Short mmCIF file of N, CA and C in Angstrom, two decimals:
data_model
loop_
_atom_site.label_atom_id
_atom_site.label_comp_id
_atom_site.label_asym_id
_atom_site.label_seq_id
_atom_site.Cartn_x
_atom_site.Cartn_y
_atom_site.Cartn_z
N UNK A 1 0.81 -1.30 -0.14
CA UNK A 1 -0.16 0.08 0.07
C UNK A 1 0.83 1.30 0.07
N UNK A 2 0.72 1.88 -0.98
CA UNK A 2 1.52 3.20 -1.16
C UNK A 2 0.95 4.55 -0.73
N UNK A 3 1.67 5.48 -0.28
CA UNK A 3 1.16 6.80 0.07
C UNK A 3 1.46 7.64 -0.82
N UNK A 4 0.59 8.47 -1.48
CA UNK A 4 0.97 9.24 -2.64
C UNK A 4 1.83 10.56 -2.01
N UNK A 5 1.44 11.09 -0.70
CA UNK A 5 2.07 12.23 -0.21
C UNK A 5 3.70 11.68 0.00
N UNK A 6 3.86 10.61 0.63
CA UNK A 6 5.31 10.20 0.74
C UNK A 6 5.92 9.99 -0.61
N UNK A 7 5.30 9.56 -1.51
CA UNK A 7 5.92 9.55 -3.08
C UNK A 7 6.12 10.79 -3.55
N UNK A 8 5.31 11.75 -3.36
CA UNK A 8 5.61 12.97 -3.83
C UNK A 8 6.83 13.60 -3.11
N UNK A 9 7.06 13.45 -1.86
CA UNK A 9 8.04 13.89 -1.13
C UNK A 9 9.19 13.34 -1.53
N UNK A 10 9.33 12.09 -1.84
CA UNK A 10 10.57 11.30 -2.26
C UNK A 10 10.86 11.85 -3.69
N UNK A 11 9.98 12.20 -4.53
CA UNK A 11 10.23 12.71 -5.79
C UNK A 11 10.83 14.14 -5.74
N UNK A 12 10.19 15.02 -4.96
CA UNK A 12 10.63 16.32 -4.83
C UNK A 12 12.24 16.30 -4.23
N UNK A 13 12.28 15.30 -3.04
CA UNK A 13 13.78 15.32 -2.54
C UNK A 13 14.80 14.92 -3.66
N UNK A 14 14.31 14.07 -4.48
CA UNK A 14 15.19 13.40 -5.48
C UNK A 14 15.44 14.60 -6.70
N UNK A 15 14.41 15.42 -7.01
CA UNK A 15 14.51 16.32 -7.91
C UNK A 15 15.55 17.65 -7.43
N UNK A 16 15.43 17.66 -6.28
CA UNK A 16 16.38 18.83 -5.63
C UNK A 16 17.77 18.55 -4.93
N UNK A 17 18.00 17.24 -4.65
CA UNK A 17 19.18 16.99 -4.13
C UNK A 17 20.46 17.46 -4.97
N UNK A 18 20.40 17.40 -6.33
CA UNK A 18 21.56 17.99 -6.94
C UNK A 18 21.70 19.48 -7.24
N UNK A 19 20.71 20.12 -6.81
CA UNK A 19 20.66 21.55 -7.04
C UNK A 19 21.50 22.30 -6.15
N UNK A 20 21.90 23.55 -6.32
CA UNK A 20 22.37 24.26 -5.20
C UNK A 20 21.34 24.91 -4.27
N UNK A 21 21.71 25.18 -3.17
CA UNK A 21 20.49 25.72 -2.19
C UNK A 21 19.90 26.98 -2.76
N UNK A 22 20.50 28.07 -3.43
CA UNK A 22 19.53 29.09 -4.12
C UNK A 22 18.80 28.50 -5.12
N UNK A 23 19.05 27.39 -5.85
CA UNK A 23 18.23 26.95 -6.85
C UNK A 23 17.09 26.07 -6.34
N UNK A 24 17.26 25.43 -5.05
CA UNK A 24 16.24 24.75 -4.45
C UNK A 24 15.29 25.60 -3.87
N UNK A 25 15.69 26.85 -3.46
CA UNK A 25 14.68 27.85 -3.05
C UNK A 25 13.89 28.36 -4.07
N UNK A 26 14.36 28.60 -5.24
CA UNK A 26 13.68 29.13 -6.38
C UNK A 26 12.58 27.90 -6.79
N UNK A 27 13.03 26.68 -6.88
CA UNK A 27 11.99 25.62 -7.42
C UNK A 27 11.10 25.75 -6.20
N UNK A 28 11.23 25.59 -5.04
CA UNK A 28 10.38 25.37 -3.94
C UNK A 28 9.32 26.63 -4.24
N UNK A 29 9.90 27.80 -4.15
CA UNK A 29 9.02 29.09 -4.25
C UNK A 29 7.98 28.92 -5.53
N UNK A 30 8.59 28.51 -6.57
CA UNK A 30 7.77 28.30 -7.80
C UNK A 30 6.57 27.37 -7.75
N UNK A 31 6.86 26.27 -7.09
CA UNK A 31 5.99 25.24 -6.80
C UNK A 31 4.91 25.73 -5.77
N UNK A 32 5.30 26.46 -4.66
CA UNK A 32 4.31 26.95 -3.94
C UNK A 32 3.38 27.97 -4.63
N UNK A 33 4.00 28.96 -5.46
CA UNK A 33 3.19 29.88 -6.30
C UNK A 33 2.22 29.07 -7.16
N UNK A 34 2.70 28.19 -7.72
CA UNK A 34 2.02 27.25 -8.79
C UNK A 34 0.82 26.84 -8.35
N UNK A 35 1.03 26.23 -6.87
CA UNK A 35 0.05 25.37 -6.29
C UNK A 35 -0.89 26.18 -5.21
N UNK A 36 -0.55 27.65 -5.23
CA UNK A 36 -1.26 28.40 -4.37
C UNK A 36 -1.01 27.96 -2.76
N UNK A 37 0.13 27.67 -2.56
CA UNK A 37 0.61 27.41 -1.06
C UNK A 37 1.34 28.62 -0.51
N UNK A 38 1.01 28.93 0.77
CA UNK A 38 1.68 30.18 1.23
C UNK A 38 2.88 29.68 1.97
N UNK A 39 3.96 30.21 1.86
CA UNK A 39 5.21 29.91 2.57
C UNK A 39 5.42 31.10 3.63
N UNK A 40 5.76 30.88 4.90
CA UNK A 40 5.84 31.79 5.83
C UNK A 40 7.28 32.45 5.61
N UNK A 41 8.22 31.99 6.23
CA UNK A 41 9.72 32.68 5.91
C UNK A 41 10.42 31.28 5.87
N UNK A 42 11.74 31.59 5.50
CA UNK A 42 12.63 30.40 5.41
C UNK A 42 12.88 29.53 6.70
N UNK A 43 12.74 28.31 6.63
CA UNK A 43 12.76 27.36 7.76
C UNK A 43 14.27 26.77 7.82
N UNK A 44 15.12 26.70 8.94
CA UNK A 44 16.30 26.19 8.82
C UNK A 44 16.23 24.65 8.35
N UNK A 45 17.31 24.16 7.63
CA UNK A 45 17.56 22.76 7.32
C UNK A 45 17.09 21.94 8.47
N UNK A 46 16.25 20.75 8.20
CA UNK A 46 16.04 19.84 9.34
C UNK A 46 14.92 20.05 9.91
N UNK A 47 14.13 21.30 9.83
CA UNK A 47 12.82 21.42 10.17
C UNK A 47 12.59 21.18 11.65
N UNK A 48 13.47 21.57 12.59
CA UNK A 48 13.46 21.25 13.90
C UNK A 48 12.37 21.94 14.61
N UNK A 49 11.92 21.48 15.78
CA UNK A 49 10.72 21.89 16.60
C UNK A 49 10.99 23.41 16.96
N UNK A 50 12.26 23.85 16.93
CA UNK A 50 12.62 25.23 17.23
C UNK A 50 12.01 26.08 16.01
N UNK A 51 12.30 25.58 14.76
CA UNK A 51 11.92 26.43 13.70
C UNK A 51 10.37 26.43 13.62
N UNK A 52 9.65 25.24 14.11
CA UNK A 52 8.09 25.39 14.27
C UNK A 52 7.71 26.28 15.24
N UNK A 53 8.59 26.41 16.41
CA UNK A 53 8.18 27.39 17.37
C UNK A 53 8.35 28.86 16.88
N UNK A 54 9.32 29.06 16.08
CA UNK A 54 9.56 30.44 15.41
C UNK A 54 8.46 30.76 14.72
N UNK A 55 8.03 29.72 13.70
CA UNK A 55 6.75 29.99 12.80
C UNK A 55 5.57 30.44 13.63
N UNK A 56 5.35 29.71 14.77
CA UNK A 56 4.16 29.92 15.47
C UNK A 56 4.30 31.27 16.27
N UNK A 57 5.39 31.73 16.66
CA UNK A 57 5.79 33.07 17.28
C UNK A 57 5.39 34.18 16.33
N UNK A 58 5.95 33.96 14.93
CA UNK A 58 5.86 35.02 13.94
C UNK A 58 4.45 35.27 13.56
N UNK A 59 3.59 34.17 13.76
CA UNK A 59 2.22 34.38 13.50
C UNK A 59 1.46 35.16 14.60
N UNK A 60 2.07 35.05 15.97
CA UNK A 60 1.53 35.81 17.05
C UNK A 60 1.83 37.33 17.09
N UNK A 61 2.88 37.64 16.09
CA UNK A 61 3.28 39.21 16.19
C UNK A 61 2.17 39.94 15.44
N UNK A 62 2.04 41.05 16.15
CA UNK A 62 1.12 42.04 15.39
C UNK A 62 1.67 42.67 14.23
N UNK A 63 0.72 43.41 13.39
CA UNK A 63 1.12 44.11 12.21
C UNK A 63 2.00 45.24 12.53
N UNK A 64 1.56 46.06 13.86
CA UNK A 64 2.42 47.15 14.21
C UNK A 64 3.76 46.63 14.68
N UNK A 65 3.98 45.48 15.48
CA UNK A 65 5.27 44.94 15.60
C UNK A 65 5.98 44.71 14.35
N UNK A 66 5.51 44.16 13.33
CA UNK A 66 6.07 43.84 12.14
C UNK A 66 6.58 45.15 11.32
N UNK A 67 5.85 46.27 11.41
CA UNK A 67 6.30 47.45 10.61
C UNK A 67 7.36 47.90 11.60
N UNK A 68 7.25 48.03 12.96
CA UNK A 68 8.37 48.50 13.75
C UNK A 68 9.67 47.78 13.52
N UNK A 69 9.46 46.51 13.38
CA UNK A 69 10.61 45.87 13.19
C UNK A 69 11.26 45.64 11.82
N UNK A 70 10.59 46.23 10.89
CA UNK A 70 11.05 46.05 9.51
C UNK A 70 12.29 46.76 9.20
N UNK A 71 13.09 46.29 8.44
CA UNK A 71 14.36 47.08 8.06
C UNK A 71 14.17 48.33 7.54
N UNK A 72 14.94 49.05 7.99
CA UNK A 72 14.78 50.61 7.49
C UNK A 72 15.57 50.94 6.15
N UNK A 73 14.72 51.03 5.22
CA UNK A 73 15.13 51.42 3.63
C UNK A 73 14.94 52.88 3.40
N UNK A 74 15.90 53.57 3.10
CA UNK A 74 15.76 54.95 2.64
C UNK A 74 15.03 55.15 1.09
N UNK A 75 15.46 54.22 0.49
CA UNK A 75 14.75 54.21 -1.11
C UNK A 75 14.10 52.96 -1.27
N UNK A 76 13.01 53.07 -2.28
CA UNK A 76 12.20 51.89 -2.66
C UNK A 76 13.34 50.82 -3.35
N UNK A 77 14.24 51.63 -4.18
CA UNK A 77 15.25 50.59 -4.83
C UNK A 77 16.06 49.56 -3.76
N UNK A 78 16.29 50.30 -2.64
CA UNK A 78 16.98 49.34 -1.66
C UNK A 78 16.08 48.09 -1.20
N UNK A 79 14.69 48.47 -0.90
CA UNK A 79 13.85 47.37 -0.57
C UNK A 79 13.67 46.42 -1.56
N UNK A 80 13.63 47.00 -2.79
CA UNK A 80 13.30 45.89 -3.98
C UNK A 80 14.48 45.03 -4.32
N UNK A 81 15.68 45.59 -3.96
CA UNK A 81 16.85 44.78 -4.24
C UNK A 81 17.08 43.79 -3.18
N UNK A 82 16.63 44.24 -1.89
CA UNK A 82 16.83 43.22 -0.90
C UNK A 82 15.84 42.02 -0.96
N UNK A 83 14.62 42.28 -1.34
CA UNK A 83 13.53 41.29 -1.49
C UNK A 83 13.56 40.64 -2.85
N UNK A 84 14.30 41.12 -3.86
CA UNK A 84 14.35 40.38 -5.09
C UNK A 84 13.26 39.65 -5.68
N UNK A 85 12.20 40.40 -5.75
CA UNK A 85 10.82 39.65 -6.30
C UNK A 85 10.94 39.08 -7.73
N UNK A 86 10.57 37.93 -8.01
CA UNK A 86 10.70 37.44 -9.38
C UNK A 86 9.40 37.41 -10.19
N UNK A 87 8.19 37.70 -9.47
CA UNK A 87 7.02 37.58 -10.31
C UNK A 87 6.38 38.80 -10.06
N UNK A 88 5.35 39.16 -10.94
CA UNK A 88 4.43 40.47 -10.75
C UNK A 88 3.85 40.45 -9.44
N UNK A 89 3.27 39.33 -9.09
CA UNK A 89 2.52 39.16 -7.81
C UNK A 89 3.37 39.55 -6.62
N UNK A 90 4.62 38.85 -6.63
CA UNK A 90 5.57 39.30 -5.62
C UNK A 90 5.91 40.91 -5.65
N UNK A 91 6.27 41.34 -6.93
CA UNK A 91 6.49 42.76 -7.02
C UNK A 91 5.53 43.63 -6.62
N UNK A 92 4.27 43.34 -6.84
CA UNK A 92 3.15 44.14 -6.20
C UNK A 92 3.08 44.07 -4.62
N UNK A 93 3.47 43.10 -4.22
CA UNK A 93 3.47 43.04 -2.85
C UNK A 93 4.56 43.62 -2.19
N UNK A 94 5.84 43.61 -2.64
CA UNK A 94 6.92 44.34 -2.15
C UNK A 94 6.65 45.90 -2.38
N UNK A 95 6.03 46.36 -3.43
CA UNK A 95 5.75 47.80 -3.41
C UNK A 95 4.67 48.15 -2.44
N UNK A 96 3.73 47.19 -2.10
CA UNK A 96 2.82 47.54 -1.16
C UNK A 96 3.37 47.69 0.28
N UNK A 97 4.38 46.82 0.49
CA UNK A 97 5.25 46.63 1.71
C UNK A 97 5.87 48.08 1.90
N UNK A 98 6.35 48.68 0.87
CA UNK A 98 7.20 49.83 1.00
C UNK A 98 6.15 50.95 1.45
N UNK A 99 5.00 51.09 0.99
CA UNK A 99 3.93 51.98 1.39
C UNK A 99 3.36 51.72 2.89
N UNK A 100 3.09 50.61 3.10
CA UNK A 100 2.53 50.24 4.40
C UNK A 100 3.65 50.02 5.53
N UNK A 101 4.59 49.31 5.33
CA UNK A 101 5.54 49.13 6.54
C UNK A 101 6.79 50.06 6.65
N UNK A 102 7.07 50.54 5.50
CA UNK A 102 8.41 51.44 5.53
C UNK A 102 7.92 52.86 5.65
N UNK A 103 7.05 53.31 4.61
CA UNK A 103 6.27 54.63 4.73
C UNK A 103 5.24 54.97 5.93
N UNK A 104 4.95 53.75 6.31
CA UNK A 104 3.88 53.95 7.46
C UNK A 104 2.59 54.46 6.93
N UNK A 105 2.08 54.09 5.62
CA UNK A 105 0.90 54.68 5.43
C UNK A 105 -0.08 53.55 5.67
N UNK A 106 -1.39 53.95 5.76
CA UNK A 106 -2.36 53.21 6.40
C UNK A 106 -2.93 52.23 5.03
N UNK A 107 -2.85 52.79 3.97
CA UNK A 107 -3.26 52.02 2.86
C UNK A 107 -2.62 52.46 1.58
N UNK A 108 -2.86 51.98 0.39
CA UNK A 108 -2.27 52.32 -0.90
C UNK A 108 -2.97 51.94 -2.17
N UNK A 109 -2.92 52.61 -3.01
CA UNK A 109 -3.56 52.33 -4.44
C UNK A 109 -2.71 51.65 -5.43
N UNK A 110 -3.29 51.06 -6.26
CA UNK A 110 -2.60 50.21 -7.33
C UNK A 110 -1.64 51.21 -8.22
N UNK A 111 -2.24 52.38 -8.51
CA UNK A 111 -1.37 53.29 -9.39
C UNK A 111 -0.05 53.60 -8.68
N UNK A 112 0.00 54.01 -7.36
CA UNK A 112 1.05 54.26 -6.64
C UNK A 112 2.15 53.20 -6.70
N UNK A 113 1.57 51.79 -6.64
CA UNK A 113 2.52 50.77 -6.41
C UNK A 113 3.35 50.61 -8.09
N UNK A 114 2.35 50.69 -8.87
CA UNK A 114 3.02 50.78 -10.44
C UNK A 114 4.11 51.76 -10.84
N UNK A 115 3.79 53.02 -10.20
CA UNK A 115 4.68 54.08 -10.40
C UNK A 115 5.82 53.90 -9.83
N UNK A 116 5.86 53.45 -8.60
CA UNK A 116 7.35 53.19 -7.88
C UNK A 116 7.96 52.15 -8.59
N UNK A 117 7.40 50.97 -9.09
CA UNK A 117 7.87 50.00 -9.86
C UNK A 117 8.46 50.35 -11.13
N UNK A 118 7.61 51.50 -11.75
CA UNK A 118 7.89 51.97 -12.96
C UNK A 118 9.21 52.66 -13.05
N UNK A 119 9.61 53.51 -11.72
CA UNK A 119 10.66 54.11 -11.80
C UNK A 119 12.09 53.30 -11.60
N UNK A 120 11.82 51.96 -11.30
CA UNK A 120 12.89 51.10 -11.31
C UNK A 120 13.11 50.17 -12.62
N UNK A 121 12.19 50.28 -13.55
CA UNK A 121 12.08 49.81 -14.75
C UNK A 121 11.51 48.40 -14.59
N UNK A 122 10.53 48.21 -13.57
CA UNK A 122 9.72 46.99 -13.42
C UNK A 122 8.37 47.13 -13.36
N UNK A 123 7.75 47.97 -14.19
CA UNK A 123 6.29 48.20 -14.21
C UNK A 123 5.58 46.90 -14.47
N UNK A 124 4.45 46.67 -13.69
CA UNK A 124 3.65 45.55 -13.97
C UNK A 124 2.77 45.67 -15.24
N UNK A 125 2.77 44.56 -16.09
CA UNK A 125 1.77 44.69 -17.08
C UNK A 125 0.37 44.90 -16.62
N UNK A 126 -0.04 44.30 -15.74
CA UNK A 126 -1.53 44.57 -15.14
C UNK A 126 -1.25 44.62 -13.53
N UNK A 127 -1.37 45.58 -13.03
CA UNK A 127 -1.15 45.84 -11.50
C UNK A 127 -2.42 45.12 -10.89
N UNK A 128 -3.72 45.35 -11.45
CA UNK A 128 -5.00 44.82 -10.75
C UNK A 128 -4.90 43.38 -10.66
N UNK A 129 -4.41 42.57 -11.79
CA UNK A 129 -4.21 41.16 -11.80
C UNK A 129 -3.39 40.66 -10.79
N UNK A 130 -2.17 41.32 -10.51
CA UNK A 130 -1.27 41.00 -9.40
C UNK A 130 -1.75 41.27 -8.13
N UNK A 131 -2.41 42.33 -7.89
CA UNK A 131 -3.08 42.47 -6.56
C UNK A 131 -4.25 41.43 -6.32
N UNK A 132 -5.11 41.24 -7.40
CA UNK A 132 -6.10 40.19 -7.20
C UNK A 132 -5.46 38.81 -6.94
N UNK A 133 -4.35 38.41 -7.47
CA UNK A 133 -3.80 37.19 -7.38
C UNK A 133 -3.39 37.05 -5.78
N UNK A 134 -2.78 38.29 -5.21
CA UNK A 134 -2.27 38.21 -3.66
C UNK A 134 -3.62 38.13 -2.79
N UNK A 135 -4.79 38.69 -3.26
CA UNK A 135 -6.11 38.60 -2.62
C UNK A 135 -6.69 37.19 -2.63
N UNK A 136 -6.33 36.51 -3.82
CA UNK A 136 -7.12 35.35 -3.87
C UNK A 136 -6.13 33.97 -3.01
N UNK A 137 -4.93 34.37 -2.67
CA UNK A 137 -4.02 33.49 -1.90
C UNK A 137 -4.60 33.24 -0.70
N UNK A 138 -4.48 31.90 -0.19
CA UNK A 138 -5.07 31.35 1.12
C UNK A 138 -4.04 31.16 2.04
N UNK A 139 -4.01 31.96 3.13
CA UNK A 139 -4.47 33.21 3.50
C UNK A 139 -4.28 34.41 2.66
N UNK A 140 -5.07 35.33 2.46
CA UNK A 140 -4.98 36.45 1.47
C UNK A 140 -3.56 37.33 2.08
N UNK A 141 -2.95 37.87 1.03
CA UNK A 141 -1.76 38.54 1.29
C UNK A 141 -2.09 40.12 1.36
N UNK A 142 -3.12 40.50 0.40
CA UNK A 142 -3.69 41.97 0.46
C UNK A 142 -4.95 41.89 0.51
N UNK A 143 -5.74 42.97 1.14
CA UNK A 143 -7.18 43.18 1.03
C UNK A 143 -7.49 44.33 0.43
N UNK A 144 -8.85 44.36 -0.18
CA UNK A 144 -9.12 45.68 -0.67
C UNK A 144 -10.03 46.24 0.37
N UNK A 145 -9.71 47.64 0.79
CA UNK A 145 -10.46 48.40 1.80
C UNK A 145 -11.70 49.04 1.15
N UNK A 146 -11.46 49.71 -0.18
CA UNK A 146 -12.48 50.50 -0.72
C UNK A 146 -12.33 50.68 -2.20
N UNK A 147 -13.48 50.85 -2.79
CA UNK A 147 -13.55 51.37 -4.11
C UNK A 147 -14.15 52.58 -4.44
N UNK A 148 -13.43 53.50 -5.02
CA UNK A 148 -14.03 54.80 -5.46
C UNK A 148 -14.55 55.06 -6.76
N UNK A 149 -15.96 54.93 -6.96
CA UNK A 149 -16.54 54.82 -8.21
C UNK A 149 -17.33 53.73 -8.51
N UNK A 150 -18.05 53.53 -9.60
CA UNK A 150 -18.85 52.51 -9.84
C UNK A 150 -18.43 51.73 -11.04
N UNK A 151 -17.35 52.26 -11.83
CA UNK A 151 -16.79 51.53 -13.04
C UNK A 151 -15.83 50.56 -12.56
N UNK A 152 -15.70 49.46 -13.44
CA UNK A 152 -14.60 48.33 -13.11
C UNK A 152 -13.37 48.94 -13.07
N UNK A 153 -13.03 50.10 -13.69
CA UNK A 153 -11.65 50.69 -13.33
C UNK A 153 -11.62 51.61 -12.33
N UNK A 154 -12.53 51.77 -11.54
CA UNK A 154 -12.53 52.74 -10.37
C UNK A 154 -11.37 52.39 -9.57
N UNK A 155 -10.78 53.50 -8.89
CA UNK A 155 -9.75 53.59 -7.94
C UNK A 155 -10.09 52.70 -6.91
N UNK A 156 -9.07 51.69 -6.56
CA UNK A 156 -9.18 50.86 -5.45
C UNK A 156 -8.18 51.03 -4.39
N UNK A 157 -8.46 50.97 -3.18
CA UNK A 157 -7.55 51.19 -2.05
C UNK A 157 -7.29 49.83 -1.19
N UNK A 158 -6.04 49.55 -0.93
CA UNK A 158 -5.56 48.25 -0.64
C UNK A 158 -4.76 48.18 0.75
N UNK A 159 -4.69 47.14 1.22
CA UNK A 159 -3.80 47.05 2.44
C UNK A 159 -3.14 45.73 2.56
N UNK A 160 -1.94 45.57 2.85
CA UNK A 160 -1.41 44.17 3.08
C UNK A 160 -2.02 43.54 4.37
N UNK A 161 -2.12 42.18 4.24
CA UNK A 161 -2.51 41.60 5.44
C UNK A 161 -1.39 41.35 6.40
N UNK A 162 -1.57 40.55 7.44
CA UNK A 162 -0.46 40.24 8.47
C UNK A 162 0.26 39.12 7.59
N UNK A 163 -0.35 38.21 6.90
CA UNK A 163 0.46 37.10 5.96
C UNK A 163 1.20 38.00 4.86
N UNK A 164 0.71 38.99 4.53
CA UNK A 164 1.40 39.60 3.32
C UNK A 164 2.80 40.34 3.86
N UNK A 165 2.68 40.85 5.04
CA UNK A 165 3.63 41.48 5.67
C UNK A 165 4.92 40.52 6.17
N UNK A 166 4.43 39.40 6.68
CA UNK A 166 5.25 38.29 6.98
C UNK A 166 5.95 37.71 5.74
N UNK A 167 5.16 37.36 4.71
CA UNK A 167 5.78 36.98 3.53
C UNK A 167 6.87 37.71 2.78
N UNK A 168 6.66 39.05 2.88
CA UNK A 168 7.71 40.09 2.41
C UNK A 168 8.88 39.97 3.35
N UNK A 169 8.66 39.98 4.58
CA UNK A 169 9.98 39.97 5.34
C UNK A 169 10.68 38.59 5.22
N UNK A 170 9.90 37.58 4.95
CA UNK A 170 10.79 36.41 4.40
C UNK A 170 11.57 36.46 3.17
N UNK A 171 11.05 37.24 2.38
CA UNK A 171 11.64 37.66 1.06
C UNK A 171 13.14 38.32 1.23
N UNK A 172 12.87 39.30 2.46
CA UNK A 172 14.12 40.18 2.56
C UNK A 172 14.94 39.38 3.48
N UNK A 173 14.76 38.42 4.29
CA UNK A 173 15.57 37.80 5.17
C UNK A 173 16.31 36.74 4.16
N UNK A 174 15.77 36.27 3.21
CA UNK A 174 16.44 35.03 2.35
C UNK A 174 17.32 35.76 1.32
#
């Protein structure tokens, strides 16, 4: 009697064993994004009980504490470089983090995010799609607070969730 979960873990382990640590991380992040799995922050090799305790403790930290503990970046370019987002979904999240955690603004609009990214040469093809993808994650990384106007293209105001803040801090730390 075989266990499909164990077989999948064995296949993944075999596929990753010959890759360098950076490449392993990229593959795992891609798989998490592809299958809609939320990764907290990097867990030390071996997955010890201490790393699980750290994950639980991180989930008990308030949004205000996350903002207070966030690294201090003088320019958006420094944050972007530290986080190194690879997808439009992550780029939108990092830009939102800039406004919420670094500049300490209560909320932000999609146009603000794309303008900051455009200044760095990383404008999003469709900022609304990137924000919607972050909203559809389980748990959501971004929430919509309000919509000004009745048109589909009306200006929307957003905020990162606790999970979104933790996710970006994990990107910065790795």
